[in-house]
Short mmCIF file of C-alpha atoms and ligand atoms in Angstrom, two decimals:
data_model
loop_
_atom_site.label_atom_id
_atom_site.label_comp_id
_atom_site.label_asym_id
_atom_site.label_seq_id
_atom_site.Cartn_x
_atom_site.Cartn_y
_atom_site.Cartn_z
CA MET U 10 4.26 10.52 23.23
CA SER U 11 3.02 12.55 20.24
CA HIS U 12 3.42 11.24 16.70
CA GLN U 13 5.97 14.03 16.12
CA GLN U 14 8.22 12.70 18.90
CA LYS U 15 7.86 9.07 17.93
CA GLN U 16 10.84 8.39 15.66
CA SER U 17 9.94 4.91 14.47
CA MET U 18 6.88 5.28 12.31
CA PHE U 19 5.25 3.01 9.77
CA ILE U 20 3.38 4.64 6.89
CA SER U 21 1.81 2.82 3.96
CA ILE U 22 0.58 4.31 0.70
CA ASP U 23 -1.88 2.63 -1.60
CA GLY U 24 -4.45 3.03 -4.37
CA ILE U 25 -5.45 1.47 -7.66
CA ASP U 26 -2.88 0.99 -10.43
CA GLY U 27 -2.06 4.25 -12.26
CA VAL U 28 -2.75 6.74 -9.43
CA GLY U 29 0.87 8.00 -9.40
CA LYS U 30 2.13 6.46 -6.14
CA SER U 31 5.81 6.38 -7.18
CA THR U 32 6.16 10.15 -7.61
CA GLN U 33 4.34 10.82 -4.36
CA LEU U 34 6.42 8.21 -2.49
CA GLN U 35 9.58 10.04 -3.55
CA ARG U 36 8.17 13.40 -2.41
CA LEU U 37 6.94 12.01 0.89
CA THR U 38 10.38 10.52 1.54
CA GLU U 39 12.07 13.88 0.87
CA TYR U 40 9.59 15.68 3.13
CA LEU U 41 10.10 13.29 6.04
CA GLN U 42 13.88 13.53 5.64
CA SER U 43 13.59 17.32 5.66
CA VAL U 44 11.89 17.19 9.07
CA GLY U 45 14.77 15.10 10.43
CA ARG U 46 13.62 11.53 10.01
CA GLU U 47 15.69 8.63 8.74
CA VAL U 48 13.49 7.02 6.09
CA MET U 49 13.46 3.57 4.49
CA THR U 50 11.10 2.69 1.65
CA VAL U 51 9.92 -0.80 0.71
CA ARG U 52 7.67 -2.13 -2.03
CA ASP U 53 5.01 -4.79 -1.48
CA PRO U 54 5.26 -7.32 -3.08
CA GLY U 55 9.05 -7.33 -3.17
CA SER U 56 11.82 -5.86 -1.00
CA SER U 57 13.37 -9.23 -0.11
CA GLU U 58 14.95 -12.03 -2.15
CA VAL U 59 11.91 -14.25 -1.67
CA GLY U 60 9.60 -11.27 -2.30
CA GLY U 61 11.34 -10.43 -5.58
CA LYS U 62 10.81 -13.96 -6.88
CA LEU U 63 7.18 -13.99 -5.72
CA ARG U 64 6.59 -10.58 -7.34
CA GLU U 65 7.71 -12.00 -10.70
CA LEU U 66 5.50 -15.05 -10.25
CA LEU U 67 2.49 -12.98 -9.20
CA LEU U 68 2.69 -10.08 -11.62
CA GLU U 69 4.76 -11.04 -14.62
CA SER U 70 3.71 -14.64 -15.20
CA ASP U 71 0.54 -15.79 -16.91
CA LEU U 72 0.16 -18.69 -14.49
CA VAL U 73 -3.47 -19.43 -13.71
CA MET U 74 -4.16 -19.71 -9.98
CA HIS U 75 -7.10 -19.57 -7.56
CA ARG U 76 -7.64 -16.17 -5.88
CA ARG U 77 -6.85 -17.83 -2.52
CA THR U 78 -3.51 -19.13 -3.82
CA GLU U 79 -2.73 -15.66 -5.08
CA ALA U 80 -3.69 -14.13 -1.71
CA MET U 81 -1.40 -16.54 0.16
CA LEU U 82 1.58 -15.84 -2.09
CA PHE U 83 1.21 -12.09 -1.57
CA MET U 84 1.08 -12.79 2.17
CA ALA U 85 4.23 -14.94 2.05
CA SER U 86 6.08 -12.14 0.28
CA ARG U 87 4.91 -9.61 2.89
CA CYS U 88 5.83 -11.91 5.80
CA GLU U 89 9.42 -12.00 4.51
CA MET U 90 9.52 -8.22 3.94
CA VAL U 91 8.19 -7.52 7.46
CA GLU U 92 10.61 -9.83 9.24
CA ALA U 93 13.71 -9.19 7.07
CA SER U 94 13.39 -5.43 6.63
CA ILE U 95 10.52 -3.52 8.20
CA ARG U 96 10.59 -4.73 11.79
CA PRO U 97 14.39 -4.41 12.18
CA ALA U 98 14.22 -0.87 10.74
CA LEU U 99 11.39 0.15 13.08
CA GLU U 100 13.41 -1.22 16.01
CA ARG U 101 16.30 1.07 14.98
CA GLY U 102 13.96 4.10 15.09
CA VAL U 103 13.62 4.44 11.32
CA THR U 104 10.48 5.76 9.59
CA VAL U 105 9.37 3.12 7.08
CA ILE U 106 7.16 3.90 4.08
CA SER U 107 5.68 0.89 2.34
CA ASP U 108 4.43 1.17 -1.24
CA ARG U 109 1.31 -0.96 -0.62
CA PHE U 110 0.71 -3.27 2.34
CA LEU U 111 -1.95 -5.66 3.66
CA LEU U 112 -4.78 -3.30 2.62
CA ALA U 113 -3.92 -3.99 -1.06
CA ASN U 114 -4.02 -7.72 -0.41
CA VAL U 115 -7.46 -7.56 1.19
CA VAL U 116 -8.79 -5.31 -1.56
CA TYR U 117 -7.38 -6.86 -4.74
CA GLN U 118 -7.93 -10.48 -3.69
CA SER U 119 -11.46 -10.02 -2.25
CA VAL U 120 -12.93 -8.27 -5.29
CA GLY U 121 -14.73 -10.96 -7.25
CA GLY U 122 -16.01 -12.64 -4.11
CA GLU U 123 -13.98 -15.87 -3.98
CA VAL U 124 -12.37 -14.79 -0.68
CA ALA U 125 -13.98 -12.67 2.06
CA ALA U 126 -12.26 -9.43 3.10
CA GLN U 127 -12.55 -10.26 6.80
CA ASP U 128 -10.77 -13.60 6.28
CA LEU U 129 -7.96 -11.81 4.44
CA TRP U 130 -7.53 -9.28 7.29
CA ARG U 131 -7.32 -12.15 9.79
CA LEU U 132 -4.88 -14.25 7.76
CA GLY U 133 -2.86 -11.21 6.74
CA LEU U 134 -2.31 -10.07 10.32
CA LEU U 135 -1.27 -13.61 11.22
CA ALA U 136 1.18 -13.63 8.30
CA ASN U 137 2.79 -10.33 9.22
CA GLY U 138 2.85 -10.85 12.99
CA ASN U 139 0.11 -8.26 13.65
CA LEU U 140 2.07 -5.36 12.17
CA ARG U 141 -0.23 -2.52 11.13
CA PRO U 142 0.76 0.86 9.68
CA ASP U 143 0.54 3.91 11.98
CA PHE U 144 -0.85 5.88 9.04
CA THR U 145 -2.23 4.88 5.63
CA VAL U 146 -2.50 7.24 2.65
CA LEU U 147 -4.99 6.17 -0.02
CA PHE U 148 -4.67 7.89 -3.41
CA ASP U 149 -8.12 7.90 -4.96
CA MET U 150 -9.27 8.54 -8.52
CA PRO U 151 -11.73 7.01 -11.01
CA ALA U 152 -10.42 3.81 -12.61
CA THR U 153 -11.06 5.12 -16.14
CA SER U 154 -8.63 8.03 -15.60
CA ALA U 155 -6.08 5.90 -13.72
CA MET U 156 -5.95 3.21 -16.38
CA GLN U 157 -5.30 5.76 -19.11
CA ARG U 158 -2.10 6.73 -17.30
CA ILE U 159 -0.63 3.21 -17.28
CA LYS U 160 2.28 2.90 -19.68
CA GLY U 161 3.87 -0.32 -20.97
CA PRO U 162 2.41 -3.83 -21.00
CA ALA U 163 -0.32 -4.52 -18.42
CA ASP U 164 0.60 -6.82 -15.51
CA ARG U 165 -1.73 -9.56 -14.25
CA MET U 166 -3.88 -7.18 -12.17
CA GLU U 167 -4.04 -4.38 -14.76
CA SER U 168 -5.10 -6.81 -17.48
CA ARG U 169 -8.29 -7.58 -15.48
CA GLY U 170 -9.76 -4.39 -16.97
CA VAL U 171 -11.42 -1.17 -15.92
CA GLU U 172 -14.52 -2.70 -14.30
CA TYR U 173 -12.38 -4.81 -11.98
CA MET U 174 -10.24 -1.74 -11.19
CA GLU U 175 -13.30 0.41 -10.37
CA ALA U 176 -14.51 -2.35 -8.02
CA VAL U 177 -11.01 -2.35 -6.47
CA ARG U 178 -11.27 1.43 -6.01
CA GLN U 179 -14.61 1.13 -4.16
CA GLN U 180 -13.24 -1.70 -2.02
CA PHE U 181 -10.20 0.46 -1.09
CA LEU U 182 -12.53 3.19 0.20
CA GLU U 183 -14.57 0.63 2.16
CA GLN U 184 -11.62 -1.27 3.69
CA LEU U 185 -9.31 1.70 4.41
CA PRO U 186 -10.54 2.23 8.02
CA HIS U 187 -9.40 -1.31 8.88
CA SER U 188 -5.82 -0.68 7.69
CA SER U 189 -4.71 1.62 10.51
CA ASP U 190 -6.13 3.82 13.27
CA SER U 191 -5.19 6.95 11.30
CA PHE U 192 -5.59 7.34 7.54
CA ALA U 193 -6.22 9.87 4.76
CA VAL U 194 -7.90 9.76 1.35
CA VAL U 195 -6.02 12.01 -1.08
CA ASN U 196 -7.59 13.07 -4.38
CA ALA U 197 -5.16 11.78 -7.02
CA ASP U 198 -7.19 13.17 -9.94
CA GLN U 199 -5.37 16.52 -10.00
CA SER U 200 -1.88 17.76 -10.90
CA PRO U 201 1.04 15.90 -9.24
CA ASP U 202 1.97 19.07 -7.28
CA ALA U 203 -1.59 19.47 -5.99
CA VAL U 204 -1.62 15.79 -4.96
CA THR U 205 1.68 16.31 -3.12
CA ASP U 206 0.35 19.40 -1.30
CA GLU U 207 -2.74 17.50 -0.14
CA MET U 208 -0.72 14.45 0.90
CA LEU U 209 1.89 16.45 2.84
CA LEU U 210 -0.79 18.45 4.62
CA ARG U 211 -2.44 15.26 5.83
CA VAL U 212 0.88 13.71 6.89
CA ALA U 213 1.92 16.91 8.68
CA GLU U 214 -1.42 16.97 10.53
CA PHE U 215 -0.88 13.36 11.58
CA LEU U 216 2.64 14.16 12.82
CA ASP U 217 1.41 17.33 14.63
CA LEU U 218 3.71 19.45 12.43
CA THR U 219 1.11 22.00 11.29
P1 LIG A 30 2.71 -2.00 -7.94
O1 LIG A 30 3.30 -2.26 -6.59
O2 LIG A 30 3.73 -1.83 -8.98
O3 LIG A 30 1.67 -0.96 -7.91
O4 LIG A 30 1.99 -3.36 -8.41
C1 LIG A 30 1.58 -4.35 -7.55
C2 LIG A 30 0.33 -4.99 -8.09
O5 LIG A 30 -0.01 -6.11 -7.25
C3 LIG A 30 -0.87 -4.08 -8.10
O6 LIG A 30 -1.68 -4.37 -9.23
C4 LIG A 30 -1.62 -4.48 -6.84
C5 LIG A 30 -1.32 -5.93 -6.72
N1 LIG A 30 -1.31 -6.47 -5.34
C6 LIG A 30 -2.20 -7.46 -5.00
O7 LIG A 30 -3.02 -7.88 -5.83
N2 LIG A 30 -2.16 -7.97 -3.74
C7 LIG A 30 -1.26 -7.54 -2.81
O8 LIG A 30 -1.21 -8.05 -1.69
C8 LIG A 30 -0.35 -6.49 -3.18
C9 LIG A 30 0.63 -5.98 -2.18
C10 LIG A 30 -0.40 -5.99 -4.46
#
């Protein structure tokens, strides 16, 4: 069965903070609906009652915790999101788009070296019952430009600074091939419309719609 015919589809989008994922998520949703798909979007961490509470703890609190503790809490949030929302939706034939997924966990929590990326892949797949996206879109741009776009108070990750975020960017590019069998790197350092055009072209190619 081609990707075009397969109704249930799991797509994740990711990238460093400030790359403009939210706008592109909205446009991707509208595009997929326009080609006849029922679409559900989720946000990792979040998208469940447990996930919402963990998101607050992980991003809005100034609690000090070991990188491994942090990694496990992100995984617990994702486990709940997968079992409560994503898997049931995929079983109903829905196309699910997740704003971040396990790739972000591996990348953000392995930079700094306390935890190895390969251990995070292994534990993460265990935590989400081996669910992998069919397609991953990575929005890429230099951390200096991305961080200038962030408005409002910095969350726990953003407050780690531009050097950390540039290391996260490089780790995204390195780890992306492990996220899913098919993936695309989209240049996010251009106008929002140009980013959308590039993203939709890559998604359409994946779905055999070109
Ligand atoms: P965002 O979803 O609003 O972009 O913010 C989520 C933040 O959490 C972002 O800085 C990336 C970070 N994060 C992790 O550190 N580990 C994870 O597993 C996930 C999903 C996100």
